[in-house]
PDB file of C-alpha atoms in Angstrom:
ATOM      1  CA  ALA A  18       0.042   0.006   0.026  1.00 73.00           C
ATOM      2  CA  GLN A  19       1.081   3.525  -0.654  1.00 81.00           C
ATOM      3  CA  SER A  20       0.427   6.663   1.295  1.00 88.00           C
ATOM      4  CA  VAL A  21       1.266  10.356   1.265  1.00 93.00           C
ATOM      5  CA  THR A  22       1.710  12.754   4.171  1.00 95.00           C
ATOM      6  CA  GLN A  23       1.679  16.436   3.683  1.00 96.00           C
ATOM      7  CA  LEU A  24       3.004  17.656   6.996  1.00 90.00           C
ATOM      8  CA  ASP A  25       1.541  21.096   6.907  1.00 94.00           C
ATOM      9  CA  SER A  26      -2.190  21.789   6.372  1.00 94.00           C
ATOM     10  CA  GLN A  27      -1.574  25.495   5.969  1.00 96.00           C
ATOM     11  CA  VAL A  28       1.531  27.534   5.239  1.00 97.00           C
ATOM     12  CA  PRO A  29       1.294  31.354   5.479  1.00 97.00           C
ATOM     13  CA  VAL A  30       4.119  33.319   3.905  1.00 97.00           C
ATOM     14  CA  PHE A  31       4.830  36.913   2.858  1.00 97.00           C
ATOM     15  CA  GLU A  32       5.161  37.807  -0.832  1.00 97.00           C
ATOM     16  CA  GLU A  33       8.650  37.484  -2.210  1.00 97.00           C
ATOM     17  CA  ALA A  34       9.689  35.097   0.673  1.00 97.00           C
ATOM     18  CA  PRO A  35      10.824  31.524  -0.064  1.00 97.00           C
ATOM     19  CA  VAL A  36       8.507  28.619   0.769  1.00 97.00           C
ATOM     20  CA  GLU A  37       8.755  24.843   1.156  1.00 97.00           C
ATOM     21  CA  LEU A  38       5.809  22.555   1.178  1.00 97.00           C
ATOM     22  CA  ARG A  39       6.677  19.203   2.615  1.00 97.00           C
ATOM     23  CA  CYS A  40       5.637  15.800   1.340  1.00 96.00           C
ATOM     24  CA  ASN A  41       6.621  12.400   2.526  1.00 95.00           C
ATOM     25  CA  TYR A  42       5.456   9.118   0.994  1.00 92.00           C
ATOM     26  CA  SER A  43       5.565   5.443   1.697  1.00 88.00           C
ATOM     27  CA  SER A  44       5.554   2.790  -0.940  1.00 77.00           C
ATOM     28  CA  SER A  45       7.139  -0.665  -1.292  1.00 69.00           C
ATOM     29  CA  VAL A  46       7.774  -0.299  -5.037  1.00 73.00           C
ATOM     30  CA  SER A  47       9.061   2.157  -7.528  1.00 74.00           C
ATOM     31  CA  VAL A  48       7.013   5.287  -7.623  1.00 81.00           C
ATOM     32  CA  TYR A  49       6.062   8.268  -9.689  1.00 87.00           C
ATOM     33  CA  LEU A  50       5.624  11.498  -7.748  1.00 91.00           C
ATOM     34  CA  PHE A  51       3.507  14.554  -8.569  1.00 92.00           C
ATOM     35  CA  TRP A  52       2.601  17.913  -7.285  1.00 95.00           C
ATOM     36  CA  TYR A  53      -0.746  19.391  -8.321  1.00 95.00           C
ATOM     37  CA  VAL A  54      -2.139  22.857  -7.566  1.00 96.00           C
ATOM     38  CA  GLN A  55      -5.854  23.665  -7.157  1.00 95.00           C
ATOM     39  CA  TYR A  56      -7.230  27.188  -7.264  1.00 93.00           C
ATOM     40  CA  PRO A  57     -10.687  27.904  -5.792  1.00 87.00           C
ATOM     41  CA  ASN A  58     -13.545  26.233  -7.680  1.00 81.00           C
ATOM     42  CA  GLN A  59     -11.234  24.581 -10.154  1.00 87.00           C
ATOM     43  CA  GLY A  60      -9.833  21.165 -10.804  1.00 90.00           C
ATOM     44  CA  LEU A  61      -6.248  20.018 -10.157  1.00 93.00           C
ATOM     45  CA  GLN A  62      -3.509  21.340 -12.396  1.00 92.00           C
ATOM     46  CA  LEU A  63      -0.285  19.353 -12.788  1.00 91.00           C
ATOM     47  CA  LEU A  64       2.626  21.480 -11.431  1.00 94.00           C
ATOM     48  CA  LEU A  65       5.470  19.055 -11.804  1.00 92.00           C
ATOM     49  CA  LYS A  66       6.328  15.405 -11.754  1.00 90.00           C
ATOM     50  CA  TYR A  67       9.169  13.001 -11.115  1.00 88.00           C
ATOM     51  CA  LEU A  68       9.212   9.882 -13.202  1.00 82.00           C
ATOM     52  CA  SER A  69      12.865   8.952 -13.370  1.00 78.00           C
ATOM     53  CA  GLY A  70      16.265  10.482 -14.034  1.00 80.00           C
ATOM     54  CA  SER A  71      17.308  13.756 -12.425  1.00 81.00           C
ATOM     55  CA  THR A  72      15.961  13.978  -8.869  1.00 85.00           C
ATOM     56  CA  LEU A  73      15.360  17.714  -9.177  1.00 87.00           C
ATOM     57  CA  VAL A  74      12.357  18.619 -11.256  1.00 87.00           C
ATOM     58  CA  GLU A  75      11.209  22.163 -12.128  1.00 86.00           C
ATOM     59  CA  SER A  76       7.927  23.751 -13.212  1.00 88.00           C
ATOM     60  CA  ILE A  77       7.582  26.628 -15.641  1.00 80.00           C
ATOM     61  CA  ASN A  78       6.469  29.041 -12.893  1.00 87.00           C
ATOM     62  CA  GLY A  79       9.481  28.765 -10.672  1.00 93.00           C
ATOM     63  CA  PHE A  80       8.511  25.847  -8.374  1.00 95.00           C
ATOM     64  CA  GLU A  81      10.919  22.942  -7.972  1.00 96.00           C
ATOM     65  CA  ALA A  82      10.826  19.665  -6.157  1.00 96.00           C
ATOM     66  CA  GLU A  83      13.574  17.214  -5.227  1.00 93.00           C
ATOM     67  CA  PHE A  84      13.004  13.488  -4.992  1.00 91.00           C
ATOM     68  CA  ASN A  85      14.857  12.018  -2.026  1.00 91.00           C
ATOM     69  CA  LYS A  86      14.599   8.277  -2.026  1.00 87.00           C
ATOM     70  CA  SER A  87      16.438   7.695   1.248  1.00 89.00           C
ATOM     71  CA  GLN A  88      14.080  10.090   3.076  1.00 90.00           C
ATOM     72  CA  THR A  89      11.063   9.155   0.968  1.00 91.00           C
ATOM     73  CA  SER A  90      10.321  12.819   0.455  1.00 93.00           C
ATOM     74  CA  PHE A  91       9.338  15.062  -2.452  1.00 95.00           C
ATOM     75  CA  HIS A  92       9.257  18.584  -0.964  1.00 97.00           C
ATOM     76  CA  LEU A  93       8.157  21.487  -3.148  1.00 97.00           C
ATOM     77  CA  ARG A  94      10.025  24.794  -3.014  1.00 97.00           C
ATOM     78  CA  LYS A  95       9.881  28.203  -4.524  1.00 97.00           C
ATOM     79  CA  PRO A  96      12.583  30.849  -3.802  1.00 97.00           C
ATOM     80  CA  SER A  97      10.172  33.818  -4.090  1.00 97.00           C
ATOM     81  CA  VAL A  98       6.388  33.479  -3.970  1.00 97.00           C
ATOM     82  CA  HIS A  99       3.824  35.733  -5.489  1.00 96.00           C
ATOM     83  CA  ILE A 100       0.251  36.556  -4.366  1.00 96.00           C
ATOM     84  CA  SER A 101      -1.015  34.544  -7.301  1.00 95.00           C
ATOM     85  CA  ASP A 102       0.610  31.391  -5.811  1.00 96.00           C
ATOM     86  CA  THR A 103      -2.075  31.338  -3.169  1.00 96.00           C
ATOM     87  CA  ALA A 104      -3.804  27.961  -3.695  1.00 96.00           C
ATOM     88  CA  GLU A 105      -4.108  24.403  -2.406  1.00 96.00           C
ATOM     89  CA  TYR A 106      -1.172  22.135  -3.267  1.00 97.00           C
ATOM     90  CA  PHE A 107      -1.425  18.375  -3.434  1.00 96.00           C
ATOM     91  CA  CYS A 108       1.347  15.878  -3.400  1.00 96.00           C
ATOM     92  CA  ALA A 109       0.616  12.473  -5.068  1.00 93.00           C
ATOM     93  CA  VAL A 110       2.437   9.181  -5.322  1.00 90.00           C
ATOM     94  CA  SER A 111       1.671   6.590  -7.964  1.00 84.00           C
ATOM     95  CA  SER A 112       2.656   3.044  -8.250  1.00 76.00           C
ATOM     96  CA  SER A 113       1.417   0.015 -10.235  1.00 68.00           C
ATOM     97  CA  ALA A 114      -1.975  -1.204  -9.293  1.00 62.00           C
ATOM     98  CA  ALA A 115      -4.094  -4.128 -10.603  1.00 56.00           C
ATOM     99  CA  GLY A 116      -4.064  -4.407 -14.341  1.00 57.00           C
ATOM    100  CA  GLY A 117      -0.735  -2.554 -14.595  1.00 63.00           C
ATOM    101  CA  SER A 118      -2.323   0.855 -14.206  1.00 68.00           C
ATOM    102  CA  TYR A 119      -0.901   3.449 -11.947  1.00 75.00           C
ATOM    103  CA  ILE A 120      -3.438   4.860  -9.447  1.00 79.00           C
ATOM    104  CA  PRO A 121      -2.241   7.900  -7.557  1.00 85.00           C
ATOM    105  CA  THR A 122      -2.781   8.408  -3.870  1.00 89.00           C
ATOM    106  CA  PHE A 123      -3.084  12.055  -2.860  1.00 92.00           C
ATOM    107  CA  GLY A 124      -2.078  13.834   0.312  1.00 94.00           C
ATOM    108  CA  ARG A 125      -4.586  15.976   2.235  1.00 94.00           C
ATOM    109  CA  GLY A 126      -3.258  19.070   0.679  1.00 95.00           C
ATOM    110  CA  THR A 127      -1.395  22.167   1.910  1.00 97.00           C
ATOM    111  CA  SER A 128      -2.991  25.517   1.714  1.00 97.00           C
ATOM    112  CA  LEU A 129      -0.345  28.125   0.696  1.00 97.00           C
ATOM    113  CA  ILE A 130      -1.446  31.604   1.744  1.00 97.00           C
ATOM    114  CA  VAL A 131       0.704  34.426   0.397  1.00 97.00           C
ATOM    115  CA  HIS A 132       0.291  37.745   2.210  1.00 96.00           C
ATOM    116  CA  PRO A 133       1.253  41.074   0.660  1.00 95.00           C
TER     117      PRO A 133
ATOM    118  CA  LYS B  30      -5.167  19.797 -27.401  1.00 70.00           C
ATOM    119  CA  ALA B  31      -8.322  20.534 -25.486  1.00 81.00           C
ATOM    120  CA  GLY B  32      -8.262  19.581 -21.848  1.00 92.00           C
ATOM    121  CA  VAL B  33     -10.558  17.352 -19.865  1.00 95.00           C
ATOM    122  CA  THR B  34     -14.115  18.667 -19.815  1.00 96.00           C
ATOM    123  CA  GLN B  35     -16.842  17.896 -17.345  1.00 97.00           C
ATOM    124  CA  THR B  36     -20.489  18.653 -17.405  1.00 97.00           C
ATOM    125  CA  PRO B  37     -22.330  19.970 -15.651  1.00 96.00           C
ATOM    126  CA  ARG B  38     -20.147  22.241 -13.578  1.00 96.00           C
ATOM    127  CA  TYR B  39     -22.697  22.681 -10.843  1.00 96.00           C
ATOM    128  CA  LEU B  40     -25.626  20.505  -9.725  1.00 96.00           C
ATOM    129  CA  ILE B  41     -28.155  20.642  -6.911  1.00 97.00           C
ATOM    130  CA  LYS B  42     -30.160  17.537  -6.072  1.00 97.00           C
ATOM    131  CA  THR B  43     -32.227  16.333  -3.149  1.00 97.00           C
ATOM    132  CA  ARG B  44     -31.774  13.236  -1.029  1.00 97.00           C
ATOM    133  CA  GLY B  45     -32.942  10.076  -2.723  1.00 97.00           C
ATOM    134  CA  GLN B  46     -32.553  11.339  -6.272  1.00 97.00           C
ATOM    135  CA  GLN B  47     -29.946  10.030  -8.676  1.00 97.00           C
ATOM    136  CA  VAL B  48     -27.400  12.015 -10.780  1.00 98.00           C
ATOM    137  CA  THR B  49     -25.245  11.416 -13.734  1.00 98.00           C
ATOM    138  CA  LEU B  50     -22.068  13.284 -14.392  1.00 98.00           C
ATOM    139  CA  SER B  51     -20.202  13.420 -17.679  1.00 98.00           C
ATOM    140  CA  CYS B  52     -16.488  13.577 -18.539  1.00 98.00           C
ATOM    141  CA  SER B  53     -14.775  13.930 -21.910  1.00 97.00           C
ATOM    142  CA  PRO B  54     -11.055  13.070 -21.753  1.00 96.00           C
ATOM    143  CA  ILE B  55      -8.191  14.599 -23.702  1.00 93.00           C
ATOM    144  CA  SER B  56      -8.183  13.411 -27.196  1.00 92.00           C
ATOM    145  CA  GLY B  57      -6.243  10.149 -27.464  1.00 89.00           C
ATOM    146  CA  HIS B  58      -6.488   9.331 -23.745  1.00 90.00           C
ATOM    147  CA  ARG B  59      -8.162   5.989 -23.166  1.00 90.00           C
ATOM    148  CA  SER B  60      -8.115   5.930 -19.371  1.00 92.00           C
ATOM    149  CA  VAL B  61     -10.628   7.913 -17.320  1.00 95.00           C
ATOM    150  CA  SER B  62     -10.582   8.021 -13.489  1.00 95.00           C
ATOM    151  CA  TRP B  63     -13.110   9.550 -11.132  1.00 97.00           C
ATOM    152  CA  TYR B  64     -12.355  11.172  -7.755  1.00 96.00           C
ATOM    153  CA  GLN B  65     -14.485  12.526  -4.986  1.00 97.00           C
ATOM    154  CA  GLN B  66     -13.103  15.565  -3.143  1.00 95.00           C
ATOM    155  CA  THR B  67     -14.543  16.686   0.189  1.00 93.00           C
ATOM    156  CA  PRO B  68     -13.022  18.861   2.942  1.00 89.00           C
ATOM    157  CA  GLY B  69     -13.239  15.991   5.435  1.00 85.00           C
ATOM    158  CA  GLN B  70     -11.914  13.132   3.377  1.00 88.00           C
ATOM    159  CA  GLY B  71      -9.751  14.897   0.797  1.00 89.00           C
ATOM    160  CA  LEU B  72      -9.386  13.314  -2.624  1.00 92.00           C
ATOM    161  CA  GLN B  73     -10.651   9.788  -2.845  1.00 93.00           C
ATOM    162  CA  PHE B  74     -10.421   7.489  -5.832  1.00 93.00           C
ATOM    163  CA  LEU B  75     -13.707   6.136  -7.097  1.00 96.00           C
ATOM    164  CA  PHE B  76     -12.854   4.080 -10.161  1.00 93.00           C
ATOM    165  CA  GLU B  77     -10.939   3.934 -13.381  1.00 93.00           C
ATOM    166  CA  TYR B  78     -12.129   2.899 -16.815  1.00 94.00           C
ATOM    167  CA  PHE B  79      -9.961   1.842 -19.759  1.00 91.00           C
ATOM    168  CA  SER B  80     -11.309   0.766 -23.105  1.00 90.00           C
ATOM    169  CA  GLU B  81     -14.849   0.629 -21.799  1.00 94.00           C
ATOM    170  CA  THR B  82     -13.919  -1.666 -18.879  1.00 94.00           C
ATOM    171  CA  GLN B  83     -13.624  -0.832 -15.251  1.00 93.00           C
ATOM    172  CA  ARG B  84      -9.985  -1.514 -14.442  1.00 89.00           C
ATOM    173  CA  ASN B  85      -9.743  -0.354 -10.812  1.00 88.00           C
ATOM    174  CA  LYS B  86     -12.235   0.542  -8.128  1.00 91.00           C
ATOM    175  CA  GLY B  87     -11.969   2.444  -4.875  1.00 91.00           C
ATOM    176  CA  ASN B  88     -13.821   1.780  -1.644  1.00 91.00           C
ATOM    177  CA  PHE B  89     -17.184   3.324  -2.368  1.00 95.00           C
ATOM    178  CA  PRO B  90     -20.654   1.685  -2.069  1.00 95.00           C
ATOM    179  CA  GLY B  91     -22.454   0.271  -5.031  1.00 95.00           C
ATOM    180  CA  ARG B  92     -24.571   3.430  -5.349  1.00 97.00           C
ATOM    181  CA  PHE B  93     -21.594   4.806  -7.180  1.00 97.00           C
ATOM    182  CA  SER B  94     -21.203   3.447 -10.672  1.00 97.00           C
ATOM    183  CA  GLY B  95     -19.687   4.458 -13.955  1.00 97.00           C
ATOM    184  CA  ARG B  96     -19.231   3.515 -17.564  1.00 97.00           C
ATOM    185  CA  GLN B  97     -17.107   4.387 -20.492  1.00 97.00           C
ATOM    186  CA  PHE B  98     -18.157   4.665 -24.066  1.00 96.00           C
ATOM    187  CA  SER B  99     -16.220   3.689 -27.222  1.00 95.00           C
ATOM    188  CA  ASN B 100     -15.091   7.268 -27.783  1.00 94.00           C
ATOM    189  CA  SER B 101     -13.526   7.162 -24.213  1.00 94.00           C
ATOM    190  CA  ARG B 102     -16.105   9.546 -22.845  1.00 97.00           C
ATOM    191  CA  SER B 103     -17.218   8.489 -19.384  1.00 98.00           C
ATOM    192  CA  GLU B 104     -20.239   8.940 -17.124  1.00 98.00           C
ATOM    193  CA  MET B 105     -20.542   8.556 -13.421  1.00 97.00           C
ATOM    194  CA  ASN B 106     -23.803   7.757 -11.750  1.00 98.00           C
ATOM    195  CA  VAL B 107     -24.780   8.118  -8.115  1.00 97.00           C
ATOM    196  CA  SER B 108     -28.113   6.637  -7.078  1.00 95.00           C
ATOM    197  CA  THR B 109     -30.131   7.318  -3.967  1.00 96.00           C
ATOM    198  CA  LEU B 110     -28.220  10.457  -3.102  1.00 97.00           C
ATOM    199  CA  GLU B 111     -27.287  11.116   0.515  1.00 97.00           C
ATOM    200  CA  LEU B 112     -26.295  14.431   2.130  1.00 96.00           C
ATOM    201  CA  GLY B 113     -22.727  13.127   2.437  1.00 95.00           C
ATOM    202  CA  ASP B 114     -22.475  12.755  -1.327  1.00 97.00           C
ATOM    203  CA  SER B 115     -22.109  16.521  -1.635  1.00 97.00           C
ATOM    204  CA  ALA B 116     -18.620  17.041  -3.020  1.00 96.00           C
ATOM    205  CA  LEU B 117     -16.561  18.074  -5.960  1.00 96.00           C
ATOM    206  CA  TYR B 118     -16.342  15.185  -8.417  1.00 97.00           C
ATOM    207  CA  LEU B 119     -13.168  15.284 -10.467  1.00 96.00           C
ATOM    208  CA  CYS B 120     -12.521  13.351 -13.652  1.00 97.00           C
ATOM    209  CA  ALA B 121      -8.973  12.710 -14.868  1.00 95.00           C
ATOM    210  CA  SER B 122      -7.637  11.183 -18.061  1.00 93.00           C
ATOM    211  CA  LYS B 123      -4.288   9.776 -18.894  1.00 88.00           C
ATOM    212  CA  SER B 124      -2.254   8.128 -21.610  1.00 77.00           C
ATOM    213  CA  ARG B 125       0.230   5.408 -21.006  1.00 68.00           C
ATOM    214  CA  THR B 126       3.062   6.738 -23.113  1.00 61.00           C
ATOM    215  CA  SER B 127       6.307   8.166 -21.923  1.00 54.00           C
ATOM    216  CA  ASP B 128       4.208  10.417 -19.779  1.00 62.00           C
ATOM    217  CA  GLY B 129       4.344   7.995 -16.874  1.00 63.00           C
ATOM    218  CA  ASP B 130       0.636   7.556 -16.438  1.00 73.00           C
ATOM    219  CA  THR B 131       0.262  11.236 -15.498  1.00 82.00           C
ATOM    220  CA  GLN B 132      -3.288  12.195 -14.785  1.00 87.00           C
ATOM    221  CA  TYR B 133      -4.783  15.399 -16.198  1.00 91.00           C
ATOM    222  CA  PHE B 134      -7.856  16.678 -14.402  1.00 94.00           C
ATOM    223  CA  GLY B 135     -11.024  18.371 -15.473  1.00 95.00           C
ATOM    224  CA  PRO B 136     -12.560  21.394 -13.615  1.00 95.00           C
ATOM    225  CA  GLY B 137     -14.932  19.192 -11.689  1.00 95.00           C
ATOM    226  CA  THR B 138     -18.608  19.001 -11.026  1.00 96.00           C
ATOM    227  CA  ARG B 139     -19.845  20.496  -7.818  1.00 96.00           C
ATOM    228  CA  LEU B 140     -22.654  18.408  -6.480  1.00 97.00           C
ATOM    229  CA  THR B 141     -24.798  19.694  -3.606  1.00 97.00           C
ATOM    230  CA  VAL B 142     -27.336  17.351  -2.043  1.00 97.00           C
ATOM    231  CA  LEU B 143     -30.055  19.034  -0.073  1.00 96.00           C
TER     232      LEU B 143
END
């Protein structure tokens, strides 16, 4: 079985400050890791993903996440946040399920609140 | 490519009624999954359909069912609605290419049960 723990339910931060949203996972097999962002009244948008290769992955809007296998973590970071980054962020881990399909398990989400 | 679309976006029903939600995946994606999102339980997997067959199922009662058509469009049905079924229902599609089974989500259908 796989599980995801997002350690912080809410992270308040001031604009232009750095931020880290923490995510730890547990799985007995190889995994894919994802971060999604959800704005109010919208669906989830893929922010970035780790499939294989370089352990540091980046998104187009300045976020990055590093896969740490020994610590089973996939923390999300941004060096300088903007008001528009205020949203709910979900970490997900995906491993092979029945039929060979990968079904992701999501964390409970972290609400990033950026103050001016 | 157009993204995942879901209809309707908002729905209000009363207890005991049934409801059908629709999802059109990204063109070329053959897998469609459904999720229920609530403040208390977070995101919970309902089921996945691939090539018109249910491939995986989450831990939900039989009142929740789905189907997929030959064009990969999917519908989800909830019968005998309960107050606790009020939630955002999200549909996601994926393609098993080098994309690593990445799921792409639609905007969701907000269901309110009165």
